[in-house]
Amino acid sequence: MIRFEEYLAQMCDGEVIMEKMAPALHQKLGASPDSIVALIVRTDGDPARYLPRLAELGFAVGHQFRLLPGVSVRGRARAALSLLDEAWVLRIEEDHPVAAM
Amino acid sequence: MMTYKISPDLQLRMRSAATTQPLRIIVRHRQPTAFMSAAAHALRAGEIAIRRQYRLVSATALEIPAAHLDTLVQDDTVEYIWPDLPVHTCLDVSVPRIRAPQVWNLGLRGEGIRIAILDTGIDPQHPDFAGRIAAITSFVGGDGSDDNGHGTHVAGIAAGSGAVSNGRFRGVAPEASLYVAKVLDANGDGLMSNVMAGIEWAVTQEVHVINLSLGGDTPGDGSDALSTLCDQVVRQLGIVICVAAGNNGPANSTIGAPGVARRVITVGAADDTDHVAQFSSRGPTLDGRLKPDIVFPGTGIVSARAANARVGRPIQPHYAELSGTSMATPHATGAVALLLQANPNLKPEDVKRALLGGALDLNEMPTAQGSGRGDVLGAYQRAMRPIPTQLEEADTENWWGSLRRLLGNIG
């Protein structure tokens, strides 16, 4: 059984059920744990509360997001995998490049 | 070299062209029957390619390495040589095509509507934006000035006044206010997180519509953070977001984030002949939804040129030509601005419904054209009707037509 709040957090726009980390990203991080990665971490509320913990894990925090609570961070792949055990982390994904079209 | 045979603009191009670089030229012959005798060897060797021969004038379109041009010039049968220049769709063509001027004539030019352009910044000195840039910021360093040219071009399509061109290159909503966030660097590259930060900033500026002529290359299902944020902004805050479909066509399922977001208006590109551009990314999304939503003109668009522009073919000092779904998207954004000025009570879903319902069916696959090519007058007429409680039949007929064709193709 999952808590209702967790269920809500797993819903994306009410239509897609999220997983905490895509298997492909999990595999990529595990393959080179010392590499530096750019990530977007969605949190279960105001991300400011979790900045000390992120710093403790060695992450450099970029932007903090309020509308879709979360942060952009850079850090070791190993540390990113350890975020999976943090209860306040709802989703971890790569901060993908975008470009002018 | 007998330079009198070569047009001045071709001479200019030759100075910067590498000797192996192919040049497209048009050669006029002295007599209708004459053909290049001196160049015959190169023709036979396949070094010169004949692209087209004309009958009404004694001329031939050729593709030729720059080094071979002298051979042609020496040929007695050759009278004159011009560059075969690409033709382009200026804003004075694309904007009338989508019937924006008919809506301007009703007194609607975007006044009071706040448009956010999240891109490579803007040239704040460009006269076409004078007095209408309400705010500029940057999330990638610098002050938001455009060091690439893409953002200025996009802003010109959405809301340029055309002041330098005496109104010729006027954007779709030429009296709207601009809120500009630089989220892409001088190379036109950035990260999703920068775009997300730009969207949050635009929300604090209380903009009505956000233009995102950007995106990722990886096909998506809309569950990524950027697409989710876009959907949330549309649904919860009532802000319309127009997003470029991408330039990875014509293969299917080539739309990336945030073009795959559910509630945004995803915009593909149409060409001069009202066909979906080859490069325009196609749907469906990875989770099987139909995208793009609509197409707008996006090939060879002439719009505002930043002083420091590094992209686009300069047409005049203040204008340049660019192609892409990036250019199609601000046509949609400008159209949205006109609709919101006409009827401020419209919700994002009403705006989307009006745009899609008013579109001209191009009789192409729904995964390529969406509901068709955008038409501002058609959208305006739908936007001014009483808001329906459910999709009107007329608004869905393009979709049904498209769906029938899709099913027909499968069957």
Coordinates of C-alpha atoms in Angstrom, one line a residue:
Chain A
M1 CA 0.0 0.0 0.0
I2 CA 1.2 3.5 -0.8
R3 CA 0.1 6.6 1.0
F4 CA -2.4 8.9 -0.9
E5 CA 0.2 11.7 -1.0
E6 CA 2.7 9.3 -2.6
Y7 CA 0.1 8.2 -5.1
L8 CA -0.6 11.9 -6.0
A9 CA 3.1 12.5 -6.4
Q10 CA 3.3 9.6 -8.8
M11 CA 0.6 11.1 -10.9
C12 CA 1.8 13.3 -13.7
D13 CA -0.9 15.7 -14.8
G14 CA -3.3 13.1 -13.5
E15 CA -2.6 10.8 -16.4
V16 CA 0.8 9.2 -16.3
I17 CA 2.1 7.2 -13.4
M18 CA 5.7 8.2 -12.7
E19 CA 8.6 6.0 -11.6
K20 CA 11.2 7.5 -9.4
M21 CA 13.9 7.1 -12.0
A22 CA 13.8 5.7 -15.5
P23 CA 15.6 2.3 -15.8
A24 CA 17.8 3.7 -18.6
L25 CA 19.0 6.5 -16.3
H26 CA 19.5 4.1 -13.4
Q27 CA 21.7 1.9 -15.7
K28 CA 23.6 4.9 -17.0
L29 CA 24.4 6.2 -13.5
G30 CA 25.3 2.8 -12.2
A31 CA 27.7 2.2 -15.1
S32 CA 29.8 5.2 -14.3
P33 CA 29.2 6.2 -10.7
D34 CA 31.9 8.8 -10.5
S35 CA 30.7 10.8 -13.5
I36 CA 29.2 14.2 -13.0
V37 CA 25.6 14.5 -14.1
A38 CA 23.1 17.3 -14.4
L39 CA 19.7 16.3 -13.0
I40 CA 16.3 17.6 -12.2
V41 CA 15.0 16.3 -8.8
R42 CA 11.3 16.7 -8.0
T43 CA 10.7 17.1 -4.3
D44 CA 7.6 16.7 -2.1
G45 CA 7.3 20.4 -1.4
D46 CA 9.4 23.5 -1.0
P47 CA 12.8 22.4 -2.3
A48 CA 14.6 24.9 0.0
R49 CA 14.0 22.4 2.9
Y50 CA 16.3 19.9 1.2
L51 CA 19.2 22.1 0.2
P52 CA 21.3 21.1 3.3
R53 CA 20.8 17.4 2.5
L54 CA 21.7 18.0 -1.2
A55 CA 24.8 19.9 -0.2
E56 CA 25.7 17.0 2.2
L57 CA 25.5 14.6 -0.7
G58 CA 27.9 16.8 -2.7
F59 CA 25.4 18.4 -5.1
A60 CA 25.7 21.9 -6.5
V61 CA 22.2 23.3 -6.7
G62 CA 21.2 25.4 -9.8
H63 CA 17.6 26.5 -10.0
Q64 CA 14.9 25.9 -7.4
F65 CA 11.4 25.5 -8.7
R66 CA 8.3 26.4 -6.9
L67 CA 5.4 25.6 -9.4
L68 CA 6.6 22.1 -9.9
P69 CA 8.6 21.7 -6.7
G70 CA 12.2 20.6 -7.4
V71 CA 15.7 21.6 -8.0
S72 CA 18.3 21.3 -10.8
V73 CA 21.6 19.9 -9.5
R74 CA 25.0 18.8 -10.6
G75 CA 26.8 16.0 -8.8
R76 CA 28.2 12.5 -8.9
A77 CA 26.2 9.7 -10.4
R78 CA 26.8 7.7 -7.2
A79 CA 25.1 10.5 -5.1
A80 CA 22.2 10.6 -7.6
L81 CA 21.5 6.9 -7.0
S82 CA 21.6 7.5 -3.2
L83 CA 18.8 10.0 -3.7
L84 CA 16.5 7.1 -4.5
D85 CA 16.5 6.3 -0.8
E86 CA 15.4 9.8 0.2
A87 CA 11.7 9.9 1.0
W88 CA 11.3 13.5 -0.1
V89 CA 12.6 12.7 -3.6
L90 CA 9.7 12.1 -6.0
R91 CA 11.5 11.8 -9.2
I92 CA 15.0 12.1 -10.7
E93 CA 15.6 12.7 -14.3
E94 CA 18.3 14.0 -16.5
D95 CA 18.5 17.8 -17.1
H96 CA 18.4 17.2 -20.9
P97 CA 19.8 19.7 -23.4
V98 CA 17.4 21.8 -25.4
A99 CA 18.1 23.9 -28.4
A100 CA 16.6 26.5 -30.7
M101 CA 14.5 24.9 -33.4
Chain B
M1 CA 38.4 36.8 -65.2
M2 CA 35.7 38.7 -67.2
T3 CA 33.9 39.9 -64.2
Y4 CA 31.4 42.0 -66.3
K5 CA 29.7 38.7 -67.0
I6 CA 29.1 38.0 -63.3
S7 CA 26.5 39.7 -61.3
P8 CA 27.9 41.8 -58.4
D9 CA 26.1 39.7 -55.7
L10 CA 27.6 36.5 -57.2
Q11 CA 31.1 38.1 -57.2
L12 CA 30.5 38.9 -53.5
R13 CA 29.6 35.3 -52.8
M14 CA 32.7 34.0 -54.7
R15 CA 35.0 35.9 -52.5
S16 CA 33.9 34.0 -49.4
A17 CA 33.3 30.7 -51.1
A18 CA 35.8 27.8 -50.9
T19 CA 36.9 26.6 -54.4
T20 CA 35.3 23.3 -53.9
Q21 CA 32.1 24.7 -52.5
P22 CA 29.2 24.2 -55.0
L23 CA 27.5 27.3 -56.2
R24 CA 24.0 27.4 -57.6
I25 CA 23.9 29.8 -60.5
I26 CA 21.7 30.8 -63.5
V27 CA 23.5 31.2 -66.8
R28 CA 22.1 33.2 -69.6
H29 CA 23.2 32.1 -73.1
R30 CA 23.9 34.4 -76.1
Q31 CA 21.6 32.5 -78.5
P32 CA 18.7 30.2 -77.8
T33 CA 20.6 27.2 -79.3
A34 CA 23.9 28.0 -77.8
F35 CA 25.3 25.8 -75.2
M36 CA 28.5 26.0 -73.2
S37 CA 31.2 24.6 -75.4
A38 CA 34.1 25.3 -73.2
A39 CA 32.3 23.8 -70.2
A40 CA 31.3 20.7 -72.1
H41 CA 34.1 18.7 -70.7
A42 CA 33.2 19.6 -67.1
L43 CA 29.6 18.8 -67.9
R44 CA 30.6 15.4 -69.2
A45 CA 32.8 14.8 -66.2
G46 CA 29.8 15.5 -64.0
E47 CA 31.5 18.4 -62.3
I48 CA 28.8 20.7 -63.4
A49 CA 25.2 19.6 -62.7
I50 CA 22.4 21.0 -64.8
R51 CA 19.4 21.6 -62.5
R52 CA 17.0 23.1 -64.9
Q53 CA 16.8 24.4 -68.5
Y54 CA 14.4 27.2 -69.4
R55 CA 12.5 27.6 -72.6
L56 CA 11.1 31.1 -72.5
V57 CA 14.6 32.6 -71.8
S58 CA 17.8 31.0 -73.1
A59 CA 19.1 30.1 -69.6
T60 CA 20.2 27.2 -67.5
A61 CA 20.3 26.7 -63.8
L62 CA 23.5 24.9 -62.7
E63 CA 25.3 23.7 -59.7
I64 CA 29.0 24.2 -60.1
P65 CA 32.1 24.1 -57.9
A66 CA 33.3 27.7 -57.4
A67 CA 36.6 26.8 -59.0
H68 CA 34.9 26.0 -62.3
L69 CA 33.1 29.4 -62.6
D70 CA 36.1 30.8 -64.6
T71 CA 35.6 28.1 -67.2
L72 CA 32.0 29.2 -67.7
V73 CA 33.0 32.9 -67.9
Q74 CA 35.5 32.1 -70.7
D75 CA 32.8 30.4 -72.7
D76 CA 31.7 32.7 -75.6
T77 CA 28.2 31.4 -75.5
V78 CA 27.7 32.5 -71.9
E79 CA 26.3 36.0 -71.6
Y80 CA 25.7 36.6 -67.9
I81 CA 25.7 34.6 -64.7
W82 CA 23.6 35.3 -61.6
P83 CA 23.4 33.5 -58.2
D84 CA 20.4 31.2 -58.0
L85 CA 19.1 32.7 -54.8
P86 CA 16.6 31.0 -52.5
V87 CA 13.2 32.6 -52.4
H88 CA 11.7 33.4 -49.1
T89 CA 8.4 34.1 -47.4
C90 CA 8.6 37.5 -45.8
L91 CA 6.3 38.4 -42.9
D92 CA 4.5 40.5 -45.5
V93 CA 3.5 37.2 -47.1
S94 CA 3.2 34.7 -44.2
V95 CA 1.2 37.1 -41.9
P96 CA -1.5 37.9 -44.6
R97 CA -1.6 34.1 -45.5
I98 CA -2.8 33.4 -42.0
R99 CA -5.3 36.3 -42.3
A100 CA -4.0 38.3 -39.4
P101 CA -4.5 41.7 -41.1
Q102 CA -8.3 41.0 -41.3
V103 CA -8.2 40.8 -37.5
W104 CA -6.0 43.9 -37.3
N105 CA -8.7 45.7 -39.2
L106 CA -11.1 45.1 -36.2
G107 CA -8.7 47.1 -34.0
L108 CA -6.9 44.0 -32.6
R109 CA -3.1 44.2 -32.7
G110 CA -2.2 42.7 -29.4
E111 CA -2.3 45.8 -27.3
G112 CA -2.4 45.0 -23.6
I113 CA -1.4 41.4 -24.2
R114 CA 1.9 40.3 -22.5
I115 CA 3.9 37.8 -24.6
A116 CA 6.9 36.0 -23.0
I117 CA 9.7 34.9 -25.4
L118 CA 12.0 32.3 -23.8
D119 CA 14.8 32.0 -26.3
T120 CA 18.3 33.4 -27.0
G121 CA 17.3 36.9 -25.8
I122 CA 16.4 39.9 -27.8
D123 CA 18.2 42.9 -29.4
P124 CA 16.7 45.7 -27.3
Q125 CA 17.9 48.3 -29.7
H126 CA 16.0 46.9 -32.7
P127 CA 13.5 49.7 -33.7
D128 CA 10.8 47.1 -34.4
F129 CA 10.4 46.6 -30.6
A130 CA 10.8 50.2 -29.5
G131 CA 8.9 50.9 -26.3
R132 CA 7.4 47.5 -26.0
I133 CA 10.0 45.4 -24.3
A134 CA 8.6 45.4 -20.7
A135 CA 11.2 43.2 -19.1
I136 CA 14.4 41.3 -20.0
T137 CA 16.3 38.7 -17.9
S138 CA 18.7 35.9 -18.4
F139 CA 19.2 32.5 -17.0
V140 CA 22.4 31.7 -18.8
G141 CA 24.5 34.7 -17.9
G142 CA 24.6 38.1 -19.5
D143 CA 21.8 40.6 -19.5
G144 CA 19.4 39.0 -21.9
S145 CA 20.8 40.7 -25.0
D146 CA 20.6 38.4 -28.0
D147 CA 24.1 37.1 -29.0
N148 CA 22.7 34.5 -31.4
G149 CA 19.8 36.1 -33.3
H150 CA 17.2 33.4 -33.0
G151 CA 15.3 35.1 -30.2
T152 CA 15.1 38.4 -31.9
H153 CA 13.8 36.8 -35.1
V154 CA 11.2 34.8 -33.1
A155 CA 10.1 38.0 -31.3
G156 CA 9.8 39.8 -34.6
I157 CA 7.4 37.2 -35.9
A158 CA 5.2 37.3 -32.8
A159 CA 5.2 41.0 -32.2
G160 CA 7.6 43.1 -34.4
S161 CA 6.2 46.4 -35.5
G162 CA 8.0 46.4 -38.8
A163 CA 9.0 50.0 -38.1
V164 CA 12.3 49.8 -40.0
S165 CA 10.6 48.3 -43.1
N166 CA 7.7 50.8 -43.0
G167 CA 5.4 48.1 -41.8
R168 CA 6.4 45.5 -44.4
F169 CA 7.9 43.0 -42.0
R170 CA 5.3 43.4 -39.3
G171 CA 4.6 40.5 -36.8
V172 CA 1.3 39.0 -36.0
A173 CA 0.6 41.0 -32.9
P174 CA 2.6 44.2 -33.5
E175 CA 1.3 46.1 -30.4
A176 CA 1.8 43.3 -27.8
S177 CA 4.3 43.8 -24.9
L178 CA 7.3 41.6 -24.8
Y179 CA 8.8 39.8 -21.7
V180 CA 12.0 38.3 -22.7
A181 CA 14.0 35.6 -20.9
K182 CA 17.3 34.4 -22.3
V183 CA 17.4 30.6 -21.6
L184 CA 19.6 29.6 -24.6
D185 CA 23.2 30.6 -25.0
A186 CA 25.0 32.2 -27.9
N187 CA 25.0 28.8 -29.7
G188 CA 21.2 28.4 -29.2
D189 CA 21.7 25.7 -26.7
G190 CA 20.5 25.3 -23.1
L191 CA 19.1 23.0 -20.5
M192 CA 15.6 22.0 -19.6
S193 CA 16.1 23.5 -16.1
N194 CA 16.9 26.9 -17.6
V195 CA 13.7 26.9 -19.5
M196 CA 11.8 25.8 -16.4
A197 CA 13.3 28.8 -14.5
G198 CA 12.3 31.0 -17.4
I199 CA 8.8 29.8 -17.3
E200 CA 8.6 30.5 -13.5
W201 CA 9.9 34.0 -14.2
A202 CA 7.3 34.5 -16.9
V203 CA 4.6 33.5 -14.5
T204 CA 5.7 36.1 -12.0
Q205 CA 5.5 38.7 -14.9
E206 CA 1.8 37.7 -15.3
V207 CA 2.2 37.1 -19.0
H208 CA -0.7 35.8 -21.1
V209 CA 1.1 33.6 -23.5
I210 CA 4.6 32.0 -23.6
N211 CA 6.5 31.2 -26.7
L212 CA 8.9 28.3 -26.6
S213 CA 10.7 27.9 -30.0
L214 CA 13.0 25.3 -28.5
G215 CA 13.0 21.7 -27.4
G216 CA 14.9 18.5 -26.9
D217 CA 15.8 16.0 -29.6
T218 CA 14.7 12.9 -27.8
P219 CA 11.1 11.8 -28.5
G220 CA 9.0 12.0 -25.3
D221 CA 5.8 11.0 -23.6
G222 CA 5.2 14.3 -21.8
S223 CA 6.1 13.0 -18.3
D224 CA 9.4 14.9 -18.1
A225 CA 9.7 17.8 -15.7
L226 CA 9.6 20.5 -18.4
S227 CA 6.5 19.2 -20.1
T228 CA 4.8 18.6 -16.7
L229 CA 5.6 22.2 -15.7
C230 CA 4.1 23.5 -18.9
D231 CA 0.9 21.5 -18.5
Q232 CA 0.6 22.8 -14.9
V233 CA 1.1 26.4 -16.0
V234 CA -1.6 26.0 -18.6
R235 CA -4.0 24.2 -16.4
Q236 CA -3.6 25.9 -13.1
L237 CA -2.6 29.4 -14.1
G238 CA -4.5 29.8 -17.4
I239 CA -1.4 30.8 -19.4
V240 CA -1.3 29.7 -23.0
I241 CA 2.0 28.1 -24.1
C242 CA 3.0 27.6 -27.8
V243 CA 5.8 25.2 -28.4
A244 CA 7.8 24.3 -31.5
A245 CA 7.3 20.7 -32.7
G246 CA 11.0 20.4 -33.7
N247 CA 12.9 20.0 -36.9
N248 CA 13.5 16.2 -37.0
G249 CA 10.9 15.3 -39.6
P250 CA 9.7 13.6 -41.7
A251 CA 10.0 10.5 -39.5
N252 CA 7.2 9.7 -37.1
S253 CA 7.4 10.2 -33.4
T254 CA 10.1 12.8 -33.6
I255 CA 8.7 15.4 -31.2
G256 CA 10.6 16.0 -28.0
A257 CA 9.9 17.9 -24.8
P258 CA 8.2 20.2 -24.2
G259 CA 6.4 19.8 -27.5
V260 CA 4.9 16.5 -26.2
A261 CA 3.2 18.3 -23.3
R262 CA -0.5 17.7 -23.3
R263 CA -1.9 21.1 -22.8
V264 CA 0.5 23.2 -24.8
I265 CA -0.2 24.2 -28.5
T266 CA 2.5 22.3 -30.4
V267 CA 3.3 23.9 -33.7
G268 CA 4.7 22.4 -36.8
A269 CA 5.9 24.2 -39.9
A270 CA 4.2 24.6 -43.3
D271 CA 6.0 25.8 -46.4
D272 CA 5.2 28.4 -49.0
T273 CA 2.8 26.1 -50.9
D274 CA 0.8 25.1 -47.7
H275 CA 2.4 21.7 -47.4
V276 CA 3.9 20.5 -44.2
A277 CA 7.6 21.2 -44.3
Q278 CA 9.7 18.1 -44.7
F279 CA 11.8 19.0 -41.6
S280 CA 8.8 19.5 -39.4
S281 CA 8.7 16.9 -36.6
R282 CA 5.9 14.4 -36.6
G283 CA 3.8 12.7 -34.0
P284 CA 2.5 10.7 -32.4
T285 CA 4.1 11.1 -29.0
L286 CA 5.7 8.1 -27.5
D287 CA 2.6 7.4 -25.5
G288 CA 0.5 7.5 -28.6
R289 CA -1.1 11.0 -28.5
L290 CA -1.6 13.0 -31.7
K291 CA 0.8 15.9 -32.1
P292 CA 1.5 18.5 -33.5
D293 CA -1.7 20.4 -32.8
I294 CA -1.4 22.7 -35.8
V295 CA 1.1 24.1 -38.3
F296 CA 2.0 27.7 -39.3
P297 CA 4.3 29.1 -42.0
G298 CA 7.9 28.2 -41.1
T299 CA 10.1 28.2 -44.2
G300 CA 12.2 31.1 -45.3
I301 CA 10.6 33.6 -42.9
V302 CA 12.1 37.1 -43.0
S303 CA 11.9 38.8 -39.6
A304 CA 13.9 41.0 -37.2
R305 CA 17.7 40.6 -37.2
A306 CA 19.7 41.2 -34.1
A307 CA 22.8 43.4 -34.4
N308 CA 25.0 40.5 -33.2
A309 CA 23.1 37.8 -35.1
R310 CA 25.1 34.7 -36.0
V311 CA 22.2 32.8 -37.5
G312 CA 20.0 33.6 -40.4
R313 CA 20.6 34.9 -43.9
P314 CA 20.7 38.7 -43.8
I315 CA 18.2 40.3 -46.1
Q316 CA 18.6 43.9 -44.9
P317 CA 20.7 45.2 -42.0
H318 CA 17.7 44.8 -39.7
Y319 CA 16.1 41.7 -41.2
A320 CA 17.1 38.1 -41.8
E321 CA 15.7 34.9 -43.1
L322 CA 15.3 31.7 -41.1
S323 CA 13.4 28.4 -41.4
G324 CA 12.1 26.1 -38.7
T325 CA 9.3 25.2 -36.5
S326 CA 10.8 27.9 -34.3
M327 CA 9.5 30.4 -36.9
A328 CA 6.1 28.8 -37.1
T329 CA 5.5 28.9 -33.4
P330 CA 5.6 32.7 -32.9
H331 CA 3.0 33.0 -35.7
A332 CA 0.7 30.9 -33.3
T333 CA 1.8 33.0 -30.3
G334 CA 0.9 36.2 -32.1
A335 CA -2.4 34.7 -33.1
V336 CA -3.1 33.8 -29.5
A337 CA -2.4 37.3 -28.4
L338 CA -5.0 38.7 -30.9
L339 CA -7.6 36.2 -29.7
L340 CA -7.0 37.0 -26.0
Q341 CA -7.3 40.7 -26.8
A342 CA -10.5 40.0 -28.6
N343 CA -11.9 37.9 -25.8
P344 CA -10.1 38.2 -22.5
N345 CA -12.4 35.6 -21.0
L346 CA -10.9 32.8 -23.1
K347 CA -9.3 30.0 -21.2
P348 CA -6.3 28.2 -22.7
E349 CA -8.5 25.3 -23.8
D350 CA -10.8 27.8 -25.5
V351 CA -7.9 29.4 -27.3
K352 CA -6.6 26.0 -28.4
R353 CA -10.0 24.9 -29.6
A354 CA -10.5 28.1 -31.6
L355 CA -7.1 27.9 -33.2
L356 CA -7.5 24.2 -34.1
G357 CA -11.1 24.6 -35.2
G358 CA -10.2 27.6 -37.4
A359 CA -7.3 25.9 -39.1
L360 CA -7.3 25.1 -42.8
D361 CA -7.1 21.4 -43.5
L362 CA -4.1 20.7 -45.7
N363 CA -5.2 17.1 -46.4
E364 CA -2.0 15.7 -44.9
M365 CA -1.6 13.1 -42.1
P366 CA -2.8 14.3 -38.7
T367 CA 0.6 13.3 -37.3
A368 CA 2.1 15.9 -39.7
Q369 CA -0.4 18.8 -39.9
G370 CA -2.4 18.4 -36.6
S371 CA -5.7 20.1 -37.4
G372 CA -4.2 22.0 -40.3
R373 CA -2.6 25.3 -41.1
G374 CA -3.5 28.1 -38.7
D375 CA -5.8 30.8 -39.8
V376 CA -6.2 33.8 -37.5
L377 CA -9.5 35.0 -38.9
G378 CA -11.1 31.6 -38.7
A379 CA -9.8 31.3 -35.1
Y380 CA -11.1 34.7 -34.2
Q381 CA -14.6 33.8 -35.5
R382 CA -14.6 30.8 -33.3
A383 CA -13.2 32.7 -30.3
M384 CA -16.0 35.2 -30.4
R385 CA -18.7 32.6 -30.3
P386 CA -20.3 31.7 -27.0
I387 CA -18.1 29.2 -25.3
P388 CA -19.5 25.7 -26.0
T389 CA -19.9 23.2 -23.3
Q390 CA -18.3 20.5 -25.5
L391 CA -16.3 20.3 -28.7
E392 CA -18.4 21.6 -31.5
E393 CA -18.8 19.4 -34.5
A394 CA -17.3 22.0 -36.8
D395 CA -14.2 22.2 -34.6
T396 CA -13.6 18.5 -34.9
E397 CA -14.3 18.0 -38.6
N398 CA -10.7 18.5 -39.5
W399 CA -9.6 15.9 -37.1
W400 CA -12.2 13.5 -38.4
G401 CA -11.2 14.2 -41.9
S402 CA -7.6 13.5 -40.9
L403 CA -8.5 10.5 -39.0
R404 CA -10.4 9.1 -41.9
R405 CA -7.4 9.5 -44.1
L406 CA -5.2 7.9 -41.5
L407 CA -7.5 4.9 -41.3
G408 CA -7.8 4.8 -45.0
N409 CA -4.0 4.6 -45.3
I410 CA -3.8 1.8 -42.8
G411 CA -6.7 -0.1 -44.3

